[in-house]
XYZ file of C-alpha atoms in Angstrom:
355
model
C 72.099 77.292 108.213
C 70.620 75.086 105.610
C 67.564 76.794 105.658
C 69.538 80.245 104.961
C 71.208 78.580 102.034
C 67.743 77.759 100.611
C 67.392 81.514 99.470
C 70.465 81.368 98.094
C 69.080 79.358 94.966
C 65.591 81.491 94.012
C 67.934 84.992 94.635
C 70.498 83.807 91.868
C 67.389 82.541 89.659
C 65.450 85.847 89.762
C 69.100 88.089 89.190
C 69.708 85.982 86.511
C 66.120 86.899 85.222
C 66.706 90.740 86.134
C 70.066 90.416 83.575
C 67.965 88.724 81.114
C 65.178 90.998 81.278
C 67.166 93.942 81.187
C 68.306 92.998 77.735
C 65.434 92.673 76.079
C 64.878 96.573 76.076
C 68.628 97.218 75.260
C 68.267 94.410 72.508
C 65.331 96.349 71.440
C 67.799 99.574 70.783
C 70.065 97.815 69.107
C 67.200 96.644 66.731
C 66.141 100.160 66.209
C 69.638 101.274 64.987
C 69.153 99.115 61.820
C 70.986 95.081 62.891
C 69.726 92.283 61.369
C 68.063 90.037 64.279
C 69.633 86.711 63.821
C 73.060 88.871 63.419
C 72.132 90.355 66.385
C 71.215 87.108 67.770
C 74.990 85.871 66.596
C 76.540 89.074 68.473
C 74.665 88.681 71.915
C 76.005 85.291 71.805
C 79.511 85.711 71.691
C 79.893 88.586 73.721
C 78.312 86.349 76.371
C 81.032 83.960 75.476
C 83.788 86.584 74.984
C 83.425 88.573 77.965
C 83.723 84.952 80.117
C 86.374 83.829 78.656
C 88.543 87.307 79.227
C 87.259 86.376 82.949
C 87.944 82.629 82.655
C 91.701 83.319 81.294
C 92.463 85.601 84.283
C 90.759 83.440 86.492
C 93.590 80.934 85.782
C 96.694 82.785 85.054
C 96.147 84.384 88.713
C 96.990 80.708 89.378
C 94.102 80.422 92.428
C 93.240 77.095 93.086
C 89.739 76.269 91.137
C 87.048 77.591 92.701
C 84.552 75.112 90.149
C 84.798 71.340 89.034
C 85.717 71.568 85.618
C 83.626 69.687 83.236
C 84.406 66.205 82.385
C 85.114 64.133 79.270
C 81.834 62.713 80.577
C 79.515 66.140 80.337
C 80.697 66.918 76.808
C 77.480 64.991 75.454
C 75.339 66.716 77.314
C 77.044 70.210 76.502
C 77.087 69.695 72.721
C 73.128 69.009 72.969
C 72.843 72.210 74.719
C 74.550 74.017 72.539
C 71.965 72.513 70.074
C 69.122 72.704 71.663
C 69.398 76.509 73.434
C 72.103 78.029 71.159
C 71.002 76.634 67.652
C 67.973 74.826 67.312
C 66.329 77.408 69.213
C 67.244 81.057 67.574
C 66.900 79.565 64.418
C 63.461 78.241 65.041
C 62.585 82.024 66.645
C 63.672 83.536 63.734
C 61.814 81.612 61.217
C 58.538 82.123 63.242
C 59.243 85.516 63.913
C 59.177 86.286 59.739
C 55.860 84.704 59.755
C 53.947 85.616 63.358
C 52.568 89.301 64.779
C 55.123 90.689 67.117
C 51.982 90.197 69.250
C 51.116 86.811 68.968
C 55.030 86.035 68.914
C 55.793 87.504 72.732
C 52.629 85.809 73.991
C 53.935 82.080 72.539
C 57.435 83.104 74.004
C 55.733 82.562 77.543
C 55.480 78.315 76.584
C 59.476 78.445 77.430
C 58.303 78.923 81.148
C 55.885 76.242 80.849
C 57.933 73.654 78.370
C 60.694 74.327 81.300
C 58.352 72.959 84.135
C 56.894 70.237 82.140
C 59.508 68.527 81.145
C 60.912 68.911 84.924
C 58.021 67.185 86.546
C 56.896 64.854 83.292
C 60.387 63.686 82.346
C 62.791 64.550 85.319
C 59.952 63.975 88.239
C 60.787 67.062 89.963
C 58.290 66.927 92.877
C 55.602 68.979 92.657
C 52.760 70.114 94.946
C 49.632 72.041 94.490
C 50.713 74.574 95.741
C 53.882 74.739 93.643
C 51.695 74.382 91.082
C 49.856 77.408 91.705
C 52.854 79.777 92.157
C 54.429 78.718 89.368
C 50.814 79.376 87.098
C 50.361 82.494 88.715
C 53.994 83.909 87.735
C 53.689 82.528 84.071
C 49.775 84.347 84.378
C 51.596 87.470 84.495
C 54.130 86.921 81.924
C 51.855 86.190 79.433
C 49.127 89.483 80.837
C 51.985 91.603 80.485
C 53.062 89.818 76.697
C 49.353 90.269 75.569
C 48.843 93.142 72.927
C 45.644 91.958 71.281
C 45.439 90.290 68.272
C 45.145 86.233 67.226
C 47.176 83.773 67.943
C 45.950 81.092 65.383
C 47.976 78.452 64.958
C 50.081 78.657 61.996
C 53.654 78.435 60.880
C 55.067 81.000 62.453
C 53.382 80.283 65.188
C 54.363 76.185 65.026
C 57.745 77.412 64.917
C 57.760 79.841 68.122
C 56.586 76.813 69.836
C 59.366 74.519 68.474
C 61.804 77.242 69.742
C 60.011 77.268 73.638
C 60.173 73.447 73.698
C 63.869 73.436 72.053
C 64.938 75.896 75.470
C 62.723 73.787 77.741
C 64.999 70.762 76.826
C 68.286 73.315 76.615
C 66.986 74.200 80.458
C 66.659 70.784 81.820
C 69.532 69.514 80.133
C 71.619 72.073 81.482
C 70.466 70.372 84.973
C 72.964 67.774 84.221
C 76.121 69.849 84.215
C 74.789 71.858 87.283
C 77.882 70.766 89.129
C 80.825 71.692 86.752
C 81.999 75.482 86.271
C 78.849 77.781 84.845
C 81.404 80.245 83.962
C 82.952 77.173 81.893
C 79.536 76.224 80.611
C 78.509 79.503 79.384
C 81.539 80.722 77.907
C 81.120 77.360 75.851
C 77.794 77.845 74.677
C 78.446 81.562 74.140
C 81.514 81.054 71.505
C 79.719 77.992 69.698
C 76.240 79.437 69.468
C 77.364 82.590 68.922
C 79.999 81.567 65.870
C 77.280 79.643 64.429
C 74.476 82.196 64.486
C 76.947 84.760 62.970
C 78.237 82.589 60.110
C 74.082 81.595 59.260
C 73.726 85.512 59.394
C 76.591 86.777 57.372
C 75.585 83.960 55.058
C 71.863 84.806 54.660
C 72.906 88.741 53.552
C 73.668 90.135 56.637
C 76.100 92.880 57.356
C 78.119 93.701 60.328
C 76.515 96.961 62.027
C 79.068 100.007 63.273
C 81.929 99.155 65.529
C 80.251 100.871 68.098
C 77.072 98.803 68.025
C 78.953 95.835 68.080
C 80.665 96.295 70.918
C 77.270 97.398 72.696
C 75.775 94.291 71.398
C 79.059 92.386 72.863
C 78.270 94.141 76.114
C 74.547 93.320 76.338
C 75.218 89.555 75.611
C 77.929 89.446 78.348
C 75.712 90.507 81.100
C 71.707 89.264 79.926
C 72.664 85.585 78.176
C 76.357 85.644 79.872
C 76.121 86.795 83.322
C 72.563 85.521 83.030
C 72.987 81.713 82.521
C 75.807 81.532 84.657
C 73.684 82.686 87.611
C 70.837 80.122 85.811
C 73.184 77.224 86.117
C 74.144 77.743 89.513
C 70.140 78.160 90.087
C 69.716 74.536 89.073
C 72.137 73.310 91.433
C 70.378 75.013 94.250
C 66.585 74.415 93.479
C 65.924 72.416 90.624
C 65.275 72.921 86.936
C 61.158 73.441 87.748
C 61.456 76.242 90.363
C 64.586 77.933 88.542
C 62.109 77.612 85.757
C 59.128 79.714 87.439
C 61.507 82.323 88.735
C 63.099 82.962 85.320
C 59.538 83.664 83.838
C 59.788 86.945 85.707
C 62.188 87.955 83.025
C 59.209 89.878 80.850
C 57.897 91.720 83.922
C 61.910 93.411 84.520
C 62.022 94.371 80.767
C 58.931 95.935 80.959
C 59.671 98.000 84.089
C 62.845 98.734 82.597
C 60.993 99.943 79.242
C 58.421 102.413 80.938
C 61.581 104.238 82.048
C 63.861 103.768 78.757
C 61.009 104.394 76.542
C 58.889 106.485 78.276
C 56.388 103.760 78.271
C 53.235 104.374 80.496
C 52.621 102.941 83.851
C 49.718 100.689 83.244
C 46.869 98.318 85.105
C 48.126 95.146 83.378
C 51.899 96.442 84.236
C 50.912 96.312 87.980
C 48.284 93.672 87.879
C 51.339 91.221 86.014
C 53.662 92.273 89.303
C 50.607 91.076 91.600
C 50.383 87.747 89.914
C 54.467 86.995 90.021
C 54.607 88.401 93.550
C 51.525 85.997 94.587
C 54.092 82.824 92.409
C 56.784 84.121 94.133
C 55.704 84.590 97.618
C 54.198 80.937 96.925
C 57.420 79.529 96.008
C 59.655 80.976 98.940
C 56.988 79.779 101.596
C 57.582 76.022 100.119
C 58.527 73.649 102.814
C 59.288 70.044 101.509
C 60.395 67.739 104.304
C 60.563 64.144 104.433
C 62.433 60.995 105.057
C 64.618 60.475 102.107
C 67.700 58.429 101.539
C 70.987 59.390 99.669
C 72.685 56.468 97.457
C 76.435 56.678 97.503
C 77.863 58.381 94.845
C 81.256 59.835 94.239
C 81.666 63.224 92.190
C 82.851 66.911 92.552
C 81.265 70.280 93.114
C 82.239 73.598 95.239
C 80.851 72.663 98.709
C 80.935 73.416 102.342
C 81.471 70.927 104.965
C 77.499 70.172 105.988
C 75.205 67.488 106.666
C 75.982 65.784 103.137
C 79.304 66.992 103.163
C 80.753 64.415 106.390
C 83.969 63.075 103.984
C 87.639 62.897 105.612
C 90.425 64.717 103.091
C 93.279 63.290 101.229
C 96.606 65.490 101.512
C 96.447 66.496 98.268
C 93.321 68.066 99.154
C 92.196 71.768 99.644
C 92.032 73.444 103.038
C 89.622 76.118 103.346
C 85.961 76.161 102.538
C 84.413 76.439 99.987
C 86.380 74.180 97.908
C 86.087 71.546 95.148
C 87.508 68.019 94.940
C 86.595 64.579 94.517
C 84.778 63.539 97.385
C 82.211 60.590 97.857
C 79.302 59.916 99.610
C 77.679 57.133 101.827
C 74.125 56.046 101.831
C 72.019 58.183 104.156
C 68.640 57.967 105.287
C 67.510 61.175 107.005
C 64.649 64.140 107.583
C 65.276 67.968 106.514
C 63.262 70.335 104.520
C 65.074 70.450 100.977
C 64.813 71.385 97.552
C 65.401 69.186 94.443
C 69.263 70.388 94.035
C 72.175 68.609 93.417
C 71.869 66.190 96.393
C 68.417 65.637 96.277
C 66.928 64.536 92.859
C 65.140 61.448 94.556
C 61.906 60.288 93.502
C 58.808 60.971 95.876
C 55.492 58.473 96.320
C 52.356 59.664 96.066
């Protein structure tokens, strides 16, 4: 059984990738039909934010008990500087580079998010990491960045600074997000959605902007809901499951979708570096699945809530005020444990590891 709820982690990572990579082609439309990116940017935003809270509201006034811990007083810091880092700090910094970089040399730099992610994972967050890991996770961002590459430099200026600044501002959003991993995504999200999205419209409108068509805002509304909407909720439940490193990897398949996606919305060709990009990621892939980590490790006691089953981590007696039927979510602790079970670095197992 555990083993079977492994998958469950890398599936929601790469869907949430699919829904992200899907919009980059439908983004692309949009584009085409005359909106101002960092408008667009603002609009993608909140109908991610929108479209969750229409599902968050209904969610509640069908008065089922919570399916999610709601976050705390205690996660709002660490919400705010996500909202700062991923929905501010880092479409701003994209769109300054992006007035001063080749389109070119701009999608190949976007591939650092991939590798800011996993770096700050294992540097900062010491996410174990093995060789072979290693190699999976090189391989899939190989293939992101073939399948980015459309000649030209990619000296180091401005633009280019700025690109960077906008990778490493998402790699922090990413790993930061780790910390609220256990509260609601849809909660999380919606959040981000609204404030990043507010804020990105209001710097739009203010730099001369104008709102596109109703129509195209509504399509822009519906794009945002399900690629940065649908997307990071499946993201955040990711993290729970596997870690911010491996979530990380898997998400880097995004490029690869949008291109498949293009060669039948555009008409785009079928080409070598198309299919030798889907080799790489399917070698990183295939090299991340096979992972099995196993070792003694020992759980501190700790007290906090999150949707679970009744397993081996799971061995708490309930209250009467608590919720029959799994899953459910309540406050629940746990005792120290020292055991041995293969295991990702999810919510219950962010130990450190000697080497």
């Amino acid at each position: 059984m555990t083993r079977l709820r492994s998958y469950s982690g890398p599936s929601m990572a790469i869907a949430s990738a699919m829904l992200f990579g899907a919009s980059t082609p439908l983004a692309k439309l949009l584009l085409g039909s005359g909106i101002d990116p960092w408008l667009l940017a603002g609009l993608l935003y909140l109908g991610s934010g929108i479209g969750l809270g229409i599902f968050y509201l209904v969610r509640r006034a069908r008065g089922n008990p919570p399916a999610e811990a709601s976050l705390r007083r205690s996660d709002l810091s660490w919400l705010g500087l996500v909202v700062l880092f991923g929905g501010v700090v880092g479409p701003l910094l994209l769109m300054i580079g992006l007035s001063h970089t080749a389109a070119s040399a701009a999608t190949l730099l976007l591939n650092i998010e991939g590798l800011a992610t996993m770096g700050i994972a294992w540097v900062v967050f010491k996410e174990n990491v093995d060789r072979w890991l290693l190699l999976g996770a090189l391989a899939i961002l190989a293939g992101a960045a073939l399948l980015s590459w459309q000649g030209g430099g990619t000296a180091i200026g401005p633009g280019a600074i700025a690109i960077i600044g906008a990778c490493i501002a998402w790699g922090i959003d990413n790993n930061l997000t780790r910390k609220l991993s256990s509260a609601d995504p849809v909660q999380i999200a919606m959040i981000k959605g609204l404030v990043a999205g507010a804020t990105n419209l209001i710097l739009a409108l203010s730099g001369g902007a104008s709102l596109p068509s109703p129509t195209a805002v509504a399509a822009a509304g519906a794009v945002g809901f399900l690629g940065y909407g649908v997307s990071l909720v499946l993201f955040v439940l990711a993290l729970r499951h596997v870690g911010t490193a491996r979530t990380g990897a898997y998400f880097s398949t995004a490029p690869f979708i949008g291109a498949v996606l293009a060669v039948g919305l555009f008409g785009e060709p079928l080409t070598v570096r198309l299919v030798v990009a889907a080799l790489l990621m399917a070698v990183g892939l295939y090299l991340h699945l096979a992972e099995r980590h196993a070792h003694e490790h020992r759980h501190e006691a700790i007290e906090h809530s999150h949707r679970h089953v009744h397993d081996e981590h799971h061995l708490h007696e309930h209250g009467p005020a608590d919720l029959a039927g799994e899953p459910h979510t309540h406050v629940h602790r746990h005792s120290a444990l020292t055991h041995h079970h293969p295991h990702y670095p999810d919510l219950h197992h962010r130990h450190g590891h000697a080497h």
